[in-house]
Coordinates of C-alpha atoms in Angstrom, one line a residue:
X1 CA 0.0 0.0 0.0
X2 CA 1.7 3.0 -0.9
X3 CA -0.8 5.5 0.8
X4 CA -0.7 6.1 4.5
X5 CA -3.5 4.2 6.8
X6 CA -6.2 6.0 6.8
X7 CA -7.3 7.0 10.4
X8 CA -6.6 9.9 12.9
X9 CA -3.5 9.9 15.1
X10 CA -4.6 8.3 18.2
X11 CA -2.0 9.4 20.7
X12 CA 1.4 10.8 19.8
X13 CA 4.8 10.3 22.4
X14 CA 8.6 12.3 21.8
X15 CA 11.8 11.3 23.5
X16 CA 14.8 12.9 24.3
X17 CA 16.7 10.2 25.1
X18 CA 16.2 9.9 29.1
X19 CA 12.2 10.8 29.3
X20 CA 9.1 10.2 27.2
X21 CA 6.0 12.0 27.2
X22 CA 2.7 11.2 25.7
X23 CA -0.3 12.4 24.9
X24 CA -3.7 11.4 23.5
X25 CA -5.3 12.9 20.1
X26 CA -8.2 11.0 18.5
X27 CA -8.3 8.3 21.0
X28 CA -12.2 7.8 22.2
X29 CA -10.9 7.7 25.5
X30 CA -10.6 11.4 24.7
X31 CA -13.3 13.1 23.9
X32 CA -12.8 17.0 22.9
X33 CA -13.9 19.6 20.4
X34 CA -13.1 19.5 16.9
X35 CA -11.3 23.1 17.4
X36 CA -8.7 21.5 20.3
X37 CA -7.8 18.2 18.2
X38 CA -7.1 20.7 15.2
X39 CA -5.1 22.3 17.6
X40 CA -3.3 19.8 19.1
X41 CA -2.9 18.4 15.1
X42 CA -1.1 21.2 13.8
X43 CA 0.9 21.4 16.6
X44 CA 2.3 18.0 16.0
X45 CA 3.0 18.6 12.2
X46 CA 4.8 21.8 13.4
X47 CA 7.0 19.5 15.7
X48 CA 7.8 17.2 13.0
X49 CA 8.8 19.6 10.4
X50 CA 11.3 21.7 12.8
X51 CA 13.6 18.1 13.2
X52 CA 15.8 16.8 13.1
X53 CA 13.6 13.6 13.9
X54 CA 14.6 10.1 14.8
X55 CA 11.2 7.5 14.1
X56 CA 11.6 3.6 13.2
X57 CA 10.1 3.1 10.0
X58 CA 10.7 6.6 8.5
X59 CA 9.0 6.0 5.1
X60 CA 5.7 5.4 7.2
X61 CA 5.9 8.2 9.4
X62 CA 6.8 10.3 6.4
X63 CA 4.3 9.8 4.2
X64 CA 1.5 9.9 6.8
X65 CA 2.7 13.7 7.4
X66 CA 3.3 14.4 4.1
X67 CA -0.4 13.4 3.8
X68 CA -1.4 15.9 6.5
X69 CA 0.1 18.7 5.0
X70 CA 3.8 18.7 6.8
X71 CA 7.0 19.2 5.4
X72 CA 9.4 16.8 5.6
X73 CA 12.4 17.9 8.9
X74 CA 15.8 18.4 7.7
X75 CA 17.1 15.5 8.8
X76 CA 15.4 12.4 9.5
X77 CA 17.0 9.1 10.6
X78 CA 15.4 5.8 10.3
X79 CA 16.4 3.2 13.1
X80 CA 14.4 0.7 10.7
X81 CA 16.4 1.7 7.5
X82 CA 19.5 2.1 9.6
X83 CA 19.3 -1.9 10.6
X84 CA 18.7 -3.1 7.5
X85 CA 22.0 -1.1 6.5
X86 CA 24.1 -2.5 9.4
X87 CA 22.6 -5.9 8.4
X88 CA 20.2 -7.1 6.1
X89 CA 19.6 -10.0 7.4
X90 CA 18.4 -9.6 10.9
X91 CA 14.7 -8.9 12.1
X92 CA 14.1 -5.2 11.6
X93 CA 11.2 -4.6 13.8
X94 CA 12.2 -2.4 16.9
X95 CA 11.0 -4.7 19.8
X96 CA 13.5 -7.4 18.1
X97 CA 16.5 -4.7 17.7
X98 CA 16.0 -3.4 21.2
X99 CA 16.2 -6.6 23.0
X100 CA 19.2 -8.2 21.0
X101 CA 21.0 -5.2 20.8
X102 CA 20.1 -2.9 24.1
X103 CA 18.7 -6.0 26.1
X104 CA 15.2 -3.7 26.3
X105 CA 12.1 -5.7 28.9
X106 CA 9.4 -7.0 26.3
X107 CA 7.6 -3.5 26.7
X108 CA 5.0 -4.7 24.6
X109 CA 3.4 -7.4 26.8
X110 CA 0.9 -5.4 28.4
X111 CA -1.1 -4.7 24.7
X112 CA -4.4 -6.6 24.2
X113 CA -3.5 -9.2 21.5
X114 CA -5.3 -9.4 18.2
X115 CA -7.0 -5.7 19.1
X116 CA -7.5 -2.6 17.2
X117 CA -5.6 -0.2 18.9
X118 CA -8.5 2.1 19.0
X119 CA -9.7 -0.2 21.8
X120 CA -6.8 -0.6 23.6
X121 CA -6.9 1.7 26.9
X122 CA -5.6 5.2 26.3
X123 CA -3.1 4.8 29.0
X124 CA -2.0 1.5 28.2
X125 CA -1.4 2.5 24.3
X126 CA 0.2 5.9 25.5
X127 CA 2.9 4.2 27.8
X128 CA 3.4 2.0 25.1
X129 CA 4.4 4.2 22.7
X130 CA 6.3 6.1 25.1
X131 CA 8.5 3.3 25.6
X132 CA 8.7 3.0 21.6
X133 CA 10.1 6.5 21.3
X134 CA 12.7 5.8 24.4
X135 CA 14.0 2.5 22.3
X136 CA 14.0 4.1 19.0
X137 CA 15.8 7.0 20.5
X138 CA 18.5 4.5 22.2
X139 CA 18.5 2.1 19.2
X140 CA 19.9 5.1 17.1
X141 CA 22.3 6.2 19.8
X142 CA 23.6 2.5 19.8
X143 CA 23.6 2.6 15.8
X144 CA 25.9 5.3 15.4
X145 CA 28.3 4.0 17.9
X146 CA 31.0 3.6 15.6
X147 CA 33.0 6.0 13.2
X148 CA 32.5 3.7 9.8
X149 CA 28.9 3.1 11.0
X150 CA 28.2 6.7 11.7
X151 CA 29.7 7.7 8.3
X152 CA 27.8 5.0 6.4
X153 CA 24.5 5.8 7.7
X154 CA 25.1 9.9 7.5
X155 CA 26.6 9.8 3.9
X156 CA 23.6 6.8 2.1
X157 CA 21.5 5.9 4.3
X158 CA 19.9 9.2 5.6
X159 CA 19.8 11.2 2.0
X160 CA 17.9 8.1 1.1
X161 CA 14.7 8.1 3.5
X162 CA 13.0 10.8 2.3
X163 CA 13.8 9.7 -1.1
X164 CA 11.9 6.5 -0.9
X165 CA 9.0 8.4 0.3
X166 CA 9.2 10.1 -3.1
X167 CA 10.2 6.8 -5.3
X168 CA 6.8 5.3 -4.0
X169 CA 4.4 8.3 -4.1
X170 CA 5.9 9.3 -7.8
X171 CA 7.2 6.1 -9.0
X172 CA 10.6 5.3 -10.9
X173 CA 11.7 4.4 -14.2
X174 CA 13.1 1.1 -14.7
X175 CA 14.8 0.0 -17.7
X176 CA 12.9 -3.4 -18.1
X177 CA 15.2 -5.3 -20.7
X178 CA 18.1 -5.0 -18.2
X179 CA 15.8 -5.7 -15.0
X180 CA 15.0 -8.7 -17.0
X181 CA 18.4 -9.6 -18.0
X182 CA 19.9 -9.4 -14.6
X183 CA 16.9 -11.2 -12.8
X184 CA 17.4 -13.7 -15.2
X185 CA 21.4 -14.3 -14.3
X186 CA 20.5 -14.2 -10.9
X187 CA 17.8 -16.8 -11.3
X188 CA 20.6 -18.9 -13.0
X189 CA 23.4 -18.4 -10.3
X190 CA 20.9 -19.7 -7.7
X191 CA 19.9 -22.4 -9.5
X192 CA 23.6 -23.5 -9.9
X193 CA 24.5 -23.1 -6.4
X194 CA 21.1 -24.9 -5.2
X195 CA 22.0 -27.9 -7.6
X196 CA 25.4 -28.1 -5.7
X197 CA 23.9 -28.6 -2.7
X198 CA 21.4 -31.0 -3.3
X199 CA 23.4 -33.1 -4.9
X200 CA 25.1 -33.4 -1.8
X201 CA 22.3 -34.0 0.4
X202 CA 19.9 -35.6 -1.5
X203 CA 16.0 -34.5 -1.1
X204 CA 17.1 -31.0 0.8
X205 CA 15.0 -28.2 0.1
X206 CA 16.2 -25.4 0.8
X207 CA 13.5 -23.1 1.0
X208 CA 12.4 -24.8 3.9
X209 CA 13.7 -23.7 7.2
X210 CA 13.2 -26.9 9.1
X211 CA 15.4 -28.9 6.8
X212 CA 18.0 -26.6 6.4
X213 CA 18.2 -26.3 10.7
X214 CA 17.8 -30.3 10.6
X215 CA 20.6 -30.4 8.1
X216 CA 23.3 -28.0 9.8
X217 CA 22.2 -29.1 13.6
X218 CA 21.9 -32.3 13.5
X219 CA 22.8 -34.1 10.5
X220 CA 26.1 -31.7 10.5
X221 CA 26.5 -31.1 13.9
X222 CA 27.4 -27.6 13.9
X223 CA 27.2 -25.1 16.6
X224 CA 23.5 -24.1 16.9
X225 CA 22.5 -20.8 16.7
X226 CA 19.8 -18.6 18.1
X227 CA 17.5 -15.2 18.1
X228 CA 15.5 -13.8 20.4
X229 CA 12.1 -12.4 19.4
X230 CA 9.9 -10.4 21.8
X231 CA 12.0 -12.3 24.6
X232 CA 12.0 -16.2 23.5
X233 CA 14.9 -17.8 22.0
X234 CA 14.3 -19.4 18.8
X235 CA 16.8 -21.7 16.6
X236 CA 17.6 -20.5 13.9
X237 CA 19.2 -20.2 9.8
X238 CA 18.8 -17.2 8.7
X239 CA 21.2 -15.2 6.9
X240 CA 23.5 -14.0 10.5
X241 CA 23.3 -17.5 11.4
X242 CA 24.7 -19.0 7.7
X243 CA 27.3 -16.2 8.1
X244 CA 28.5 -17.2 11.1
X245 CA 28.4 -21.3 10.5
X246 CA 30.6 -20.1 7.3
X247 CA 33.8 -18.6 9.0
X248 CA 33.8 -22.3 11.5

């Protein structure tokens, strides 16, 4: 979907780094004029367009704003985008980045499960998204921790958030005879290297993720390896787990 979700704002929370504050908007736990929520509204798209801003899932965030008639900060950083930079092949979502990386409490627990948030209590929805704007804001401390990190994400990956905002709400040109001609010597490099494979372990498929564990951990006997998502550990062979099984 390349449009926003529809839907009012129902609370909105900031974050310095050591203190979040919320506040509710069009949550029905809230009931107040039409005059104070337009208030309260333009107030917020003023905050976002002073910046710089820090959200998780920039592009999102971006577009709903854009939407609402805000212009875009002057510098906004992406935790979201910034992960997938650091490493593309770890779970991006910020619950799973703050407890691998800043060893966060599953904050989340407390949400109703399979519930609109528009039902969820005001209080219980605003601490929670308090506590996403304190991770966020720690996640991208903790991101730019090192020099070649720092530069990386300051000289590609921030220019590039606000540009993908624009690639999906304008659209791009792609040349489609060499899309098709590179997708097509991909296609045959991962058959070869498939065919290599299961002719050495006959009847693997490597698209599924319980063979490929079964094969490395127990038929192999290599070191198993593990994430953690929204606090349980899970085996795993996903791309940081192949990685690290390669340099054994």
């Amino acid at each position: 979907q390349l449009s926003p979700m529809p839907g009012g704002i129902l609370c909105a929370a900031v974050c310095d780094g050591e203190e979040s504050v919320w506040t509710g908007l069009a949550h029905r736990e809230n009931p107040q004029t039409a005059q104070t929520w337009l208030k309260k509204l333009k107030a917020l798209l003023a905050f976002w367009s002073a910046g710089p801003r820090i959200v998780h899932n920039a592009k999102f965030e971006s577009a709903w704003m854009r939407s609402a008639g805000a212009a875009d900060p002057a510098l906004l950083y992406d935790t979201m985008l910034q992960a997938c930079w650091l490493n593309e092949n770890e779970a991006h979502g910020l619950d799973a980045l703050a407890v691998r990386y800043l060893k966060a409490p599953p904050w989340w627990i407390h949400l109703p499960q399979d519930q609109s948030f528009g039902l969820v209590p005001l209080q219980t929805l605003g601490t929670y998204n308090a506590l996403d704007a304190l991770w966020t804001h720690r996640l991208h401390q903790f991101q730019r921790g090192e020099p070649l990190e720092k530069k990386l994400l300051d000289e590609l990956c921030i220019p590039l958030v606000k540009l993908l905002v624009t690639m999906e709400q304008r659209g791009l040109h792609v040349d489609s005879k060499t899309y098709r001609l590179a997708l097509n010597e991909l296609d045959r490099e991962a058959q070869l290297r498939e065919r290599k494979v299961t002719r050495s372990f006959q009847g693997l498929n490597l698209r599924s993720s319980k063979q490929v564990q079964t094969l490395l951990y127990q038929k192999l006997k290599l070191p198993k390896q593990y994430i953690r998502q929204k606090g349980v550990k899970r085996l795993t062979a996903d791309g940081d787990a192949l990685q690290v099984l390669a340099k054994l």
